């Protein structure tokens, strides 16, 4: 748990980004993989970040302030296409610009649903983002859906995939397995986030 996390702002344009020198940690992943749930879990607050069962609900950059330390930034899920093309193009361009050029960005948390295999879309995103040199920490969400042995198997499989197919990607060697129901895995993730601030 990270004490003091609170909502700060919602941003849809570059000029509205916080004018702060504090470091930022972005949280990304496929649509409906649990990004908002993760923020609520880190803050130990149920409704700090809006969590929806409808994929693609988050279409803005939502900033959450950790006082005197930095920001967590909840980004729209990638891979969701059921929005108007004009709207999608508008925010997709802004988000790509944020991820590639934001000097405050000190780390990226990539959420993967433990029940899903790493997809070509995940791979493309990792390779695309790796050009920034910003470190990536992989979090396997919804680990309560599997037994402990199954979780280990999936984690080993993802690690093998990353080391063999994504050579050169700036991915941290240790993953976090998160369960919002069991409230497990938060301590290891918190330590990673704090190391980036």
CSV table of N, CA and C in Angstrom, one decimal, residues 26-43 48-53 56-58 72-78 109-113 139-142:
chain,number,residue,atom,x,y,z
A,26,UNK,N,3.6,5.3,-15.2
A,26,UNK,CA,2.4,5.0,-16.0
A,26,UNK,C,2.0,3.6,-15.8
A,27,UNK,N,0.7,3.4,-15.8
A,27,UNK,CA,0.1,2.1,-15.7
A,27,UNK,C,-0.7,1.8,-17.0
A,28,UNK,N,-0.2,0.8,-17.7
A,28,UNK,CA,-0.8,0.5,-19.0
A,28,UNK,C,-1.1,-1.0,-19.1
A,29,UNK,N,-1.8,-1.4,-20.1
A,29,UNK,CA,-2.2,-2.8,-20.4
A,29,UNK,C,-3.4,-2.8,-21.3
A,30,UNK,N,-3.7,-4.0,-21.7
A,30,UNK,CA,-4.9,-4.2,-22.6
A,30,UNK,C,-6.1,-3.7,-21.8
A,31,UNK,N,-7.2,-3.4,-22.6
A,31,UNK,CA,-8.4,-3.0,-22.0
A,31,UNK,C,-9.0,-4.0,-21.0
A,32,UNK,N,-9.5,-3.5,-19.9
A,32,UNK,CA,-10.1,-4.4,-18.9
A,32,UNK,C,-9.2,-5.4,-18.3
A,33,UNK,N,-7.9,-5.0,-18.1
A,33,UNK,CA,-7.0,-5.9,-17.4
A,33,UNK,C,-6.8,-5.6,-16.0
A,34,UNK,N,-7.5,-4.5,-15.5
A,34,UNK,CA,-7.5,-4.2,-14.1
A,34,UNK,C,-6.6,-3.1,-13.6
A,35,UNK,N,-6.4,-2.1,-14.5
A,35,UNK,CA,-5.5,-0.9,-14.2
A,35,UNK,C,-6.2,-0.1,-13.0
A,36,UNK,N,-7.4,0.2,-13.2
A,36,UNK,CA,-8.1,1.1,-12.2
A,36,UNK,C,-8.2,0.3,-10.8
A,37,UNK,N,-8.4,-1.0,-10.9
A,37,UNK,CA,-8.5,-1.8,-9.7
A,37,UNK,C,-7.2,-1.8,-9.0
A,38,UNK,N,-6.1,-1.9,-9.8
A,38,UNK,CA,-4.7,-1.9,-9.2
A,38,UNK,C,-4.5,-0.6,-8.4
A,39,UNK,N,-4.9,0.6,-9.0
A,39,UNK,CA,-4.7,1.8,-8.3
A,39,UNK,C,-5.4,1.9,-7.0
A,40,UNK,N,-6.7,1.4,-7.1
A,40,UNK,CA,-7.5,1.4,-5.8
A,40,UNK,C,-6.8,0.5,-4.8
A,41,UNK,N,-6.2,-0.6,-5.2
A,41,UNK,CA,-5.6,-1.6,-4.3
A,41,UNK,C,-4.3,-0.9,-3.7
A,42,UNK,N,-3.5,-0.2,-4.5
A,42,UNK,CA,-2.3,0.5,-4.0
A,42,UNK,C,-2.7,1.5,-3.0
A,43,UNK,N,-3.8,2.2,-3.3
A,43,UNK,CA,-4.2,3.3,-2.4
A,43,UNK,C,-5.0,2.8,-1.2
A,48,UNK,N,-11.3,5.2,-5.7
A,48,UNK,CA,-10.4,6.3,-6.1
A,48,UNK,C,-10.3,6.3,-7.6
A,49,UNK,N,-10.0,5.2,-8.2
A,49,UNK,CA,-10.0,5.1,-9.7
A,49,UNK,C,-11.3,4.4,-10.1
A,50,UNK,N,-11.9,4.9,-11.2
A,50,UNK,CA,-13.2,4.2,-11.6
A,50,UNK,C,-12.9,2.9,-12.3
A,51,UNK,N,-13.5,1.9,-11.8
A,51,UNK,CA,-13.3,0.5,-12.4
A,51,UNK,C,-14.6,0.1,-13.1
A,52,UNK,N,-14.5,-0.3,-14.4
A,52,UNK,CA,-15.7,-0.6,-15.2
A,52,UNK,C,-15.5,-2.0,-15.8
A,53,UNK,N,-16.6,-2.7,-16.0
A,53,UNK,CA,-16.5,-4.0,-16.7
A,53,UNK,C,-16.6,-3.8,-18.2
A,56,UNK,N,-12.4,-0.3,-22.5
A,56,UNK,CA,-12.3,1.0,-23.1
A,56,UNK,C,-12.9,2.1,-22.4
A,57,UNK,N,-13.2,1.9,-21.1
A,57,UNK,CA,-13.9,3.0,-20.3
A,57,UNK,C,-13.0,4.2,-20.1
A,58,UNK,N,-11.7,3.9,-19.8
A,58,UNK,CA,-10.7,5.0,-19.6
A,58,UNK,C,-10.2,5.5,-20.9
A,72,UNK,N,1.0,8.5,-10.1
A,72,UNK,CA,0.7,7.3,-10.8
A,72,UNK,C,-0.3,7.8,-12.0
A,73,UNK,N,-0.1,7.3,-13.2
A,73,UNK,CA,-0.9,7.8,-14.3
A,73,UNK,C,-1.6,6.6,-14.9
A,74,UNK,N,-2.9,6.6,-14.9
A,74,UNK,CA,-3.8,5.6,-15.4
A,74,UNK,C,-4.0,5.9,-16.9
A,75,UNK,N,-3.6,5.0,-17.8
A,75,UNK,CA,-3.7,5.3,-19.2
A,75,UNK,C,-4.8,4.4,-19.8
A,76,UNK,N,-5.4,4.8,-20.9
A,76,UNK,CA,-6.4,4.0,-21.6
A,76,UNK,C,-5.8,2.6,-22.0
A,77,UNK,N,-6.6,1.6,-22.0
A,77,UNK,CA,-6.2,0.3,-22.4
A,77,UNK,C,-5.9,0.2,-23.9
A,78,UNK,N,-4.9,-0.5,-24.3
A,78,UNK,CA,-4.7,-0.6,-25.7
A,78,UNK,C,-5.4,-1.9,-26.2
A,109,UNK,N,4.4,0.4,-15.6
A,109,UNK,CA,3.9,-0.8,-15.1
A,109,UNK,C,3.0,-1.4,-16.2
A,110,UNK,N,3.3,-2.6,-16.7
A,110,UNK,CA,2.6,-3.2,-17.7
A,110,UNK,C,1.7,-4.3,-17.1
A,111,UNK,N,0.4,-4.2,-17.1
A,111,UNK,CA,-0.5,-5.2,-16.5
A,111,UNK,C,-0.9,-6.2,-17.6
A,112,UNK,N,-0.7,-7.5,-17.2
A,112,UNK,CA,-1.1,-8.6,-18.1
A,112,UNK,C,-2.1,-9.4,-17.3
A,113,UNK,N,-3.2,-9.7,-17.9
A,113,UNK,CA,-4.2,-10.7,-17.2
A,113,UNK,C,-3.6,-12.1,-17.2
A,139,UNK,N,3.3,-6.8,-14.4
A,139,UNK,CA,2.4,-7.2,-13.3
A,139,UNK,C,1.4,-8.2,-13.9
A,140,UNK,N,1.3,-9.4,-13.3
A,140,UNK,CA,0.3,-10.3,-13.7
A,140,UNK,C,-0.9,-10.2,-12.8
A,141,UNK,N,-2.0,-9.7,-13.3
A,141,UNK,CA,-3.2,-9.4,-12.5
A,141,UNK,C,-4.1,-10.6,-12.4
A,142,UNK,N,-5.1,-10.5,-11.5
A,142,UNK,CA,-6.1,-11.5,-11.3
A,142,UNK,C,-5.5,-12.9,-11.0
